[in-house]
């Protein structure tokens, strides 16, 4: 039977009285099936719509605290400067005495800020964000009890790389506490509850879902944030994010907001990252992280193609620290680390975290992609020192090469190359230990320019083979072109820093 407009109109007007009993029975069956299709098949939707978080929140609220910090700022008159007078002018000494007197009279002032935290041990250990207590002279913890108890807190340790801090209060009785859960099991779409101290209001509960995982905010080397649409505002920092089992699966840390208020994009440090950090802060007062001794970069689609890798994954080793664990293991610049200690390295961002969480001194298997095949090595994990940071190099402005330099033009990349002479080393401030060929010119519209190459860069390798002359480099680029490679992989040295660059090859 065809469902027509007249049939719908009749059904809506109680026309069953004018239909034959057989036809009415058929219509009732169709309508019943239609409305049944709109009902939940397993009751899950009904459970969510009628579920209350009240019982859960009642158990969790006592373990969530407000954190108040006080910082003393020395008095000063910002933006006021002494007028400039000719040397020896009598006004110069007069105004100097006047401003010195005014600054001495300015009183120091105290600045108070608010944040959140949660108790993880009945003896009084409290977790919060480092930025909540940074530069604080005094830290006060305010409890969500009837008396609004205030206790002074001691800083046990902090970790700037993950923005975590551990506090301790002395309480005459055991305190309510919460436990960390497994944030690796949380899925996009799962319900969560956030509790904190937004805008100093205290004990505020919001709910939402996990909107995304593994967000990178460029806030540190171990970024792996959970994203939520639960309302997170100023003052929520350091507060817990709970799953429906009442376990902490995240520490609320940041929001994305053009206005400063919640727009439904909040970020939390996952418990799987925070838990080992907190344990180390409690045990040592600082973190102890594993160290491999490599400088790495992202494996792009172009780099993967140029190295014969089926897809872009892993972490590309740009350079190896002398006398470090990687060098001892035989890991080389140009290797792509695919697995570390049996764990897949999905991209560059994953490797630092995997290495950091590995026990210091352990011998672990490492699988790398080297010159078209998988190679397995064994590395003994070292300890990361705080001084192990990438050096910041201030680059000099480089002039154009002298006309007398003999250049080799490579149209496929849009560059001109030259042999490293004493004059060019001096002109571009290239060290005597650097080997390769120097780029002397880059076409504005060429592929090399698109990849950020510029005069003074030294090409050390082409497709993972060292080059010593412009002709040799040009031949290897031409060879890649004949092999119908889409791009050529260059190892480039700039101001003491090595990095791999995959440059597309022009077909013209």
Coordinates of C-alpha atoms in Angstrom, one line a residue:
X1 CA 0.0 0.0 0.0
X2 CA 1.3 3.5 -0.8
X3 CA 1.2 6.1 1.9
X4 CA -0.5 9.2 0.3
X5 CA -1.3 12.7 1.5
X6 CA -5.0 11.9 1.7
X7 CA -4.3 8.9 3.9
X8 CA -2.3 11.1 6.3
X9 CA -5.0 13.7 6.4
X10 CA -7.6 11.2 7.2
X11 CA -5.6 9.6 9.9
X12 CA -5.1 12.9 11.5
X13 CA -8.8 13.7 11.5
X14 CA -10.0 10.5 13.1
X15 CA -11.1 9.0 9.8
X16 CA -10.9 5.4 11.1
X17 CA -14.7 5.5 11.4
X18 CA -14.9 5.9 7.6
X19 CA -12.3 3.3 6.7
X20 CA -13.0 -0.4 6.2
X21 CA -11.9 -2.4 9.3
X22 CA -9.2 -4.2 7.3
X23 CA -7.7 -1.0 5.9
X24 CA -7.8 0.6 9.4
X25 CA -6.0 -2.3 10.9
X26 CA -3.2 -1.9 8.3
X27 CA -2.8 1.8 9.0
X28 CA -2.7 1.2 12.7
X29 CA 0.1 -1.3 12.2
X30 CA 2.1 1.1 10.0
X31 CA 1.7 4.0 12.5
X32 CA 2.6 1.8 15.4
X33 CA 5.8 0.6 13.7
X34 CA 6.6 4.3 12.8
X35 CA 6.4 5.5 16.4
X36 CA 8.2 2.5 17.7
X37 CA 11.1 3.2 15.4
X38 CA 11.4 6.6 17.2
X39 CA 11.9 4.9 20.6
X40 CA 15.4 4.0 21.9
X41 CA 16.3 0.4 21.1
X42 CA 18.3 -0.3 24.3
X43 CA 17.2 2.4 26.7
X44 CA 20.6 4.2 26.6
X45 CA 19.0 7.5 25.5
X46 CA 16.4 7.3 28.2
X47 CA 19.1 6.7 30.8
X48 CA 21.1 9.7 29.8
X49 CA 18.1 12.1 29.6
X50 CA 16.9 11.2 33.1
X51 CA 20.3 10.6 34.8
X52 CA 21.4 13.0 37.5
X53 CA 25.0 13.6 38.5
X54 CA 23.9 14.6 42.1
X55 CA 24.9 11.4 43.9
X56 CA 28.3 11.4 42.1
X57 CA 29.0 15.0 42.8
X58 CA 28.0 14.7 46.5
X59 CA 30.8 12.1 46.9
X60 CA 33.4 14.1 45.0
X61 CA 32.9 17.7 46.1
X62 CA 34.7 17.3 49.5
X63 CA 37.9 16.3 47.8
X64 CA 38.0 19.3 45.5
X65 CA 39.6 22.5 47.0
X66 CA 40.0 26.1 46.1
X67 CA 43.5 27.5 46.0
X68 CA 44.3 31.1 46.9
X69 CA 47.8 32.5 46.3
X70 CA 49.3 35.7 47.4
X71 CA 52.2 37.5 45.7
X72 CA 54.0 40.6 46.9
X73 CA 54.8 43.1 44.2
X74 CA 57.2 45.9 44.9
X75 CA 55.8 49.4 44.5
X76 CA 56.7 51.4 41.4
X77 CA 55.2 53.9 39.1
X78 CA 55.0 52.1 35.7
X79 CA 55.4 54.2 32.6
X80 CA 56.9 57.3 34.4
X81 CA 60.4 58.3 33.4
X82 CA 62.7 61.0 34.4
X83 CA 62.7 63.8 31.8
X84 CA 65.9 64.1 29.7
X85 CA 68.0 67.3 30.3
X86 CA 71.3 68.5 28.9
X87 CA 74.3 67.1 30.9
X88 CA 75.1 69.3 33.9
X89 CA 71.6 70.9 34.0
X90 CA 70.4 71.8 37.5
X91 CA 67.0 70.3 36.6
X92 CA 68.6 66.9 36.1
X93 CA 69.6 66.5 39.7
X94 CA 66.4 68.1 41.0
X95 CA 64.1 65.6 39.1
X96 CA 66.4 62.7 40.0
X97 CA 66.0 63.5 43.7
X98 CA 62.2 64.0 43.3
X99 CA 61.6 60.6 41.5
X100 CA 63.8 58.7 44.0
X101 CA 61.8 60.1 46.9
X102 CA 58.5 59.2 45.2
X103 CA 59.6 55.6 44.6
X104 CA 60.6 55.1 48.2
X105 CA 57.2 56.3 49.3
X106 CA 55.4 53.8 47.0
X107 CA 54.2 50.9 49.1
X108 CA 54.5 47.3 48.1
X109 CA 51.2 45.6 47.3
X110 CA 49.8 42.1 47.5
X111 CA 48.1 40.4 44.6
X112 CA 45.8 37.5 45.1
X113 CA 44.8 34.9 42.5
X114 CA 42.5 31.9 42.6
X115 CA 42.6 28.4 41.2
X116 CA 41.5 24.9 41.9
X117 CA 43.0 21.6 43.1
X118 CA 42.0 18.2 44.4
X119 CA 43.2 15.9 47.2
X120 CA 44.8 12.6 46.1
X121 CA 45.9 11.3 49.6
X122 CA 44.2 11.4 53.0
X123 CA 47.4 12.8 54.5
X124 CA 46.9 16.0 52.6
X125 CA 48.6 15.9 49.2
X126 CA 46.9 18.1 46.7
X127 CA 47.3 18.4 42.9
X128 CA 47.0 21.6 40.9
X129 CA 48.5 23.4 37.9
X130 CA 51.9 24.9 38.2
X131 CA 50.6 28.2 36.7
X132 CA 48.1 28.5 39.6
X133 CA 50.9 28.7 42.2
X134 CA 53.8 30.1 40.1
X135 CA 55.6 33.0 41.9
X136 CA 53.3 32.7 44.9
X137 CA 54.7 33.9 48.3
X138 CA 51.9 32.2 50.2
X139 CA 49.5 29.4 49.2
X140 CA 46.2 28.8 51.0
X141 CA 43.9 25.9 50.5
X142 CA 40.1 26.4 51.1
X143 CA 38.0 23.3 51.7
X144 CA 34.4 22.7 50.6
X145 CA 33.1 22.0 54.1
X146 CA 30.6 23.8 56.3
X147 CA 33.4 25.8 58.1
X148 CA 35.2 26.7 54.8
X149 CA 38.4 25.6 56.5
X150 CA 41.6 27.3 55.4
X151 CA 45.0 25.7 55.6
X152 CA 48.4 26.9 54.6
X153 CA 50.0 24.7 51.9
X154 CA 53.6 23.8 51.3
X155 CA 54.9 23.3 47.7
X156 CA 56.3 19.8 47.4
X157 CA 57.4 20.1 43.8
X158 CA 56.5 21.5 40.3
X159 CA 57.0 20.5 36.7
X160 CA 56.8 23.3 34.2
X161 CA 56.9 21.0 31.2
X162 CA 53.5 19.5 32.1
X163 CA 52.2 22.5 34.1
X164 CA 51.7 20.3 37.2
X165 CA 52.4 21.0 40.9
X166 CA 52.0 19.0 44.1
X167 CA 51.1 20.7 47.5
X168 CA 50.9 19.4 51.0
X169 CA 48.7 20.6 53.9
X170 CA 48.8 19.4 57.5
X171 CA 45.4 18.3 58.7
X172 CA 44.5 16.9 62.2
X173 CA 42.3 14.3 60.6
X174 CA 42.3 12.2 57.4
X175 CA 41.0 14.1 54.4
X176 CA 38.6 13.0 51.7
X177 CA 40.4 12.1 48.5
X178 CA 39.9 11.0 44.9
X179 CA 41.9 8.6 42.7
X180 CA 43.3 8.8 39.2
X181 CA 41.5 6.7 36.5
X182 CA 42.7 5.4 33.2
X183 CA 42.4 8.3 30.7
X184 CA 43.6 6.1 27.9
X185 CA 40.3 4.3 28.0
X186 CA 38.1 7.5 27.8
X187 CA 36.5 7.9 24.4
X188 CA 35.3 10.9 22.4
X189 CA 31.7 11.3 23.3
X190 CA 32.0 9.9 26.9
X191 CA 30.4 12.0 29.7
X192 CA 32.6 13.8 32.1
X193 CA 32.1 16.1 35.1
X194 CA 34.4 19.1 36.0
X195 CA 34.5 20.7 39.4
X196 CA 36.4 23.8 40.3
X197 CA 36.6 27.4 41.4
X198 CA 35.6 29.6 38.4
X199 CA 35.9 33.3 39.1
X200 CA 36.4 32.5 42.8
X201 CA 32.8 31.2 43.2
X202 CA 34.0 27.8 44.5
X203 CA 32.5 24.3 44.4
X204 CA 31.1 24.8 40.9
X205 CA 30.1 21.7 38.9
X206 CA 29.8 21.5 35.1
X207 CA 29.3 18.5 32.8
X208 CA 29.9 17.7 29.2
X209 CA 31.6 15.2 26.9
X210 CA 35.0 14.5 25.7
X211 CA 35.2 16.4 22.4
X212 CA 38.6 15.3 21.2
X213 CA 41.8 13.6 22.3
X214 CA 45.5 14.2 21.8
X215 CA 45.2 18.0 21.2
X216 CA 48.5 19.8 20.7
X217 CA 48.6 23.4 22.1
X218 CA 52.3 24.0 21.7
X219 CA 52.5 24.6 25.5
X220 CA 55.3 22.1 26.1
X221 CA 57.1 19.0 24.7
X222 CA 54.5 16.6 26.2
X223 CA 51.2 18.1 24.9
X224 CA 48.5 15.5 24.8
X225 CA 45.4 17.3 26.0
X226 CA 41.8 16.1 26.3
X227 CA 39.3 18.5 24.9
X228 CA 35.8 19.0 26.4
X229 CA 32.7 21.0 25.9
X230 CA 32.1 21.3 29.6
X231 CA 32.2 24.9 30.8
X232 CA 35.8 25.7 31.9
X233 CA 36.5 29.2 33.1
X234 CA 39.2 31.3 34.8
X235 CA 39.7 29.7 38.2
X236 CA 39.0 26.2 37.0
X237 CA 42.7 25.6 36.4
X238 CA 44.0 22.8 38.4
X239 CA 40.6 21.3 39.1
X240 CA 39.7 17.7 38.3
X241 CA 37.8 16.2 35.4
X242 CA 35.9 13.0 36.4
X243 CA 34.5 10.1 34.5
X244 CA 31.2 8.7 35.7
X245 CA 33.0 6.3 38.0
X246 CA 34.2 9.2 40.0
X247 CA 37.9 8.8 38.9
X248 CA 40.1 11.7 37.8
X249 CA 40.8 11.4 34.1
X250 CA 42.1 14.9 33.6
X251 CA 43.3 18.1 35.2
X252 CA 41.6 21.2 33.7
X253 CA 44.3 23.5 32.5
X254 CA 43.4 25.8 29.6
X255 CA 40.6 27.2 27.5
X256 CA 40.2 28.6 24.0
X257 CA 38.3 31.8 24.3
X258 CA 38.3 35.1 22.3
X259 CA 36.5 36.8 25.2
X260 CA 38.1 35.1 28.3
X261 CA 34.9 33.1 29.1
X262 CA 34.0 29.6 28.3
X263 CA 33.0 28.9 24.7
X264 CA 32.8 25.2 25.1
X265 CA 36.5 24.4 24.2
X266 CA 38.4 23.4 27.3
X267 CA 41.5 21.4 27.7
X268 CA 42.7 19.0 30.4
X269 CA 46.0 17.2 31.1
X270 CA 45.2 13.5 30.8
X271 CA 45.6 11.4 34.0
X272 CA 47.9 8.9 32.2
X273 CA 50.4 11.8 31.8
X274 CA 49.8 13.4 35.2
X275 CA 49.9 10.4 37.4
X276 CA 53.6 9.4 37.0
X277 CA 54.6 13.1 37.2
X278 CA 52.8 13.5 40.5
X279 CA 54.3 10.3 41.9
X280 CA 57.8 11.6 41.1
X281 CA 57.1 15.0 42.6
X282 CA 56.0 13.3 45.8
X283 CA 59.0 10.9 45.9
X284 CA 61.8 13.2 44.7
X285 CA 60.4 16.8 44.7
X286 CA 61.2 16.9 41.0
X287 CA 60.7 14.8 37.9
X288 CA 63.1 12.2 36.5
X289 CA 62.5 11.6 32.9
X290 CA 64.0 9.2 30.4
X291 CA 66.3 10.7 27.7
X292 CA 67.4 9.3 24.3
X293 CA 69.6 12.1 23.0
X294 CA 68.1 13.0 19.6
X295 CA 66.8 16.0 18.0
X296 CA 63.7 15.1 16.0
X297 CA 61.3 16.6 13.5
X298 CA 58.0 15.7 11.9
X299 CA 57.7 13.1 9.1
X300 CA 55.7 14.9 6.4
X301 CA 54.1 13.1 3.4
X302 CA 56.9 14.5 1.2
X303 CA 59.6 13.2 3.6
X304 CA 57.9 9.8 3.8
X305 CA 57.7 9.5 0.0
X306 CA 61.3 10.5 -0.5
X307 CA 62.5 7.9 2.0
X308 CA 60.3 5.1 0.6
X309 CA 58.0 5.0 3.6
X310 CA 54.4 4.0 2.8
X311 CA 52.8 6.6 5.1
X312 CA 53.9 9.6 7.2
X313 CA 54.5 8.2 10.7
X314 CA 57.3 8.1 13.3
X315 CA 59.8 10.7 14.3
X316 CA 62.7 11.7 12.0
X317 CA 66.1 12.0 13.7
X318 CA 67.6 15.3 12.6
X319 CA 70.7 14.9 14.7
X320 CA 72.2 12.8 17.5
X321 CA 73.7 14.1 20.7
X322 CA 77.3 13.2 21.0
X323 CA 78.0 10.6 23.7
X324 CA 74.2 10.2 24.3
X325 CA 72.1 7.0 24.5
X326 CA 71.1 7.2 20.9
X327 CA 74.7 7.4 19.6
X328 CA 75.7 4.5 21.8
X329 CA 72.8 2.5 20.3
X330 CA 73.8 3.2 16.7
X331 CA 70.9 5.5 15.9
X332 CA 71.8 7.8 13.0
X333 CA 70.7 11.1 11.7
X334 CA 68.1 10.3 9.0
X335 CA 66.6 7.4 10.8
X336 CA 62.9 7.4 11.4
X337 CA 62.0 6.0 14.8
X338 CA 58.9 3.8 14.3
X339 CA 58.8 1.9 17.6
X340 CA 60.3 2.6 21.0
X341 CA 60.1 -0.1 23.7
X342 CA 57.4 -1.9 21.8
X343 CA 55.2 1.1 21.5
X344 CA 54.3 2.6 18.1
X345 CA 55.5 6.1 17.5
X346 CA 52.5 7.6 15.7
X347 CA 54.1 11.0 15.1
X348 CA 56.9 13.2 16.4
X349 CA 54.9 14.4 19.4
X350 CA 54.5 10.9 20.8
X351 CA 58.2 10.0 21.1
X352 CA 59.3 12.5 23.8
X353 CA 56.4 11.3 26.1
X354 CA 57.2 7.6 25.5
X355 CA 60.9 8.1 26.2
X356 CA 60.2 10.4 29.2
X357 CA 57.9 7.7 30.8
X358 CA 60.5 4.9 30.4
X359 CA 62.5 3.9 33.4
X360 CA 66.0 5.4 33.5
X361 CA 68.7 2.8 32.9
X362 CA 66.4 0.3 31.1
X363 CA 67.6 -1.3 27.9
X364 CA 64.8 -1.1 25.3
X365 CA 64.3 -2.2 21.7
X366 CA 64.1 0.6 19.1
X367 CA 62.8 0.0 15.5
X368 CA 63.9 2.6 12.9
X369 CA 63.4 3.0 9.2
X370 CA 66.8 3.4 7.5
X371 CA 67.5 3.6 3.8
X372 CA 64.4 1.7 2.7
X373 CA 64.2 -1.0 5.4
X374 CA 63.4 -1.6 9.1
X375 CA 66.4 -1.9 11.4
X376 CA 66.3 -2.9 15.1
X377 CA 68.7 -1.6 17.7
X378 CA 68.8 -1.6 21.5
X379 CA 69.1 1.7 23.5
X380 CA 69.8 2.2 27.2
X381 CA 67.6 5.1 28.4
X382 CA 69.5 8.0 30.1
X383 CA 68.2 10.7 32.4
X384 CA 67.0 14.0 31.1
X385 CA 68.7 16.9 32.7
X386 CA 67.0 20.3 32.9
X387 CA 69.9 21.7 30.9
X388 CA 69.2 19.4 27.9
X389 CA 67.5 22.1 25.9
X390 CA 67.8 23.1 22.3
X391 CA 70.2 26.0 22.0
X392 CA 68.8 29.2 20.7
X393 CA 71.0 30.6 18.0
X394 CA 70.8 34.2 16.8
X395 CA 71.3 34.2 13.1
X396 CA 73.3 36.8 11.3
X397 CA 72.0 38.7 8.3
X398 CA 73.5 37.2 5.2
X399 CA 74.6 39.2 2.2
X400 CA 74.4 38.1 -1.4
X401 CA 77.5 36.2 -2.6
X402 CA 80.3 37.9 -4.4
X403 CA 80.0 37.9 -8.2
X404 CA 83.3 35.9 -8.5
X405 CA 81.8 32.8 -6.9
X406 CA 81.3 29.9 -9.3
X407 CA 77.7 28.7 -9.0
X408 CA 75.8 25.7 -10.1
X409 CA 72.1 26.4 -10.9
X410 CA 69.6 23.6 -10.1
X411 CA 66.3 24.5 -11.8
X412 CA 64.5 21.5 -10.4
X413 CA 64.6 23.1 -6.9
X414 CA 65.1 26.7 -7.8
X415 CA 68.5 27.2 -6.1
X416 CA 72.1 28.0 -7.0
X417 CA 74.9 26.0 -5.3
X418 CA 78.6 26.6 -4.7
X419 CA 81.5 24.8 -3.1
X420 CA 82.4 25.8 0.5
X421 CA 85.4 28.2 0.2
X422 CA 87.0 30.2 3.0
X423 CA 85.4 33.3 1.6
X424 CA 81.9 31.8 1.7
X425 CA 82.4 30.3 5.1
X426 CA 83.4 33.8 6.3
X427 CA 80.5 35.5 4.5
X428 CA 77.8 33.1 5.8
X429 CA 79.5 32.4 9.2
X430 CA 79.8 28.7 8.5
X431 CA 82.1 26.7 10.8
X432 CA 85.2 24.9 9.5
X433 CA 83.8 21.5 10.6
X434 CA 80.7 21.9 8.3
X435 CA 80.8 19.9 5.1
X436 CA 78.6 20.0 2.0
X437 CA 77.6 22.6 -0.5
X438 CA 76.3 26.1 0.2
X439 CA 73.1 27.6 -1.3
X440 CA 74.1 31.0 -2.7
X441 CA 70.7 32.0 -4.3
X442 CA 67.1 31.0 -4.0
X443 CA 64.4 31.8 -6.6
X444 CA 61.5 33.6 -5.0
X445 CA 59.0 31.4 -6.9
X446 CA 60.9 28.1 -6.6
X447 CA 60.2 25.0 -4.5
X448 CA 63.2 25.6 -2.2
X449 CA 61.9 29.0 -1.3
X450 CA 58.5 27.5 -0.4
X451 CA 60.2 25.2 2.0
X452 CA 62.1 28.1 3.7
X453 CA 65.6 27.5 2.3
X454 CA 67.7 30.6 1.9
X455 CA 71.3 31.7 1.0
X456 CA 73.8 30.5 3.5
X457 CA 72.1 27.1 4.1
X458 CA 74.5 24.2 3.6
X459 CA 73.2 21.0 2.0
X460 CA 75.0 18.2 3.8
X461 CA 73.2 15.2 2.2
X462 CA 70.9 14.6 -0.7
X463 CA 68.6 11.5 -0.3
X464 CA 70.7 10.5 2.7
X465 CA 74.0 10.5 0.8
X466 CA 76.7 13.0 1.6
X467 CA 77.6 15.6 -1.1
X468 CA 80.9 17.4 -1.4
X469 CA 80.5 19.5 -4.6
X470 CA 77.7 21.3 -6.4
X471 CA 78.0 18.9 -9.4
X472 CA 77.5 15.9 -7.1
X473 CA 74.4 17.4 -5.5
X474 CA 73.0 18.4 -8.9
X475 CA 73.5 14.8 -10.2
X476 CA 71.7 13.2 -7.2
X477 CA 68.8 15.6 -7.7
X478 CA 68.7 14.8 -11.4
X479 CA 68.8 11.1 -10.6
X480 CA 65.8 11.4 -8.2
X481 CA 64.0 13.3 -11.0
X482 CA 64.7 10.4 -13.5
X483 CA 63.4 8.0 -10.9
X484 CA 60.2 10.0 -11.0
X485 CA 60.5 10.9 -7.3
X486 CA 58.1 13.6 -6.3
X487 CA 60.6 15.2 -3.9
X488 CA 64.2 15.1 -2.8
X489 CA 65.3 14.8 0.8
X490 CA 68.0 17.3 1.9
X491 CA 69.9 17.4 5.1
X492 CA 70.4 21.1 5.7
X493 CA 72.7 22.8 8.2
X494 CA 71.9 26.3 9.4
X495 CA 73.7 28.2 12.2
X496 CA 74.8 24.9 13.8
X497 CA 71.4 23.3 13.5
X498 CA 70.6 20.3 11.3
X499 CA 67.2 19.4 9.9
X500 CA 65.7 17.4 7.0
X501 CA 63.8 19.2 4.3
X502 CA 61.8 17.4 1.6
X503 CA 61.7 19.7 -1.5
X504 CA 59.4 18.9 -4.4
X505 CA 61.1 18.4 -7.7
X506 CA 59.9 20.6 -10.6
X507 CA 59.0 18.7 -13.7
X508 CA 60.1 21.5 -16.0

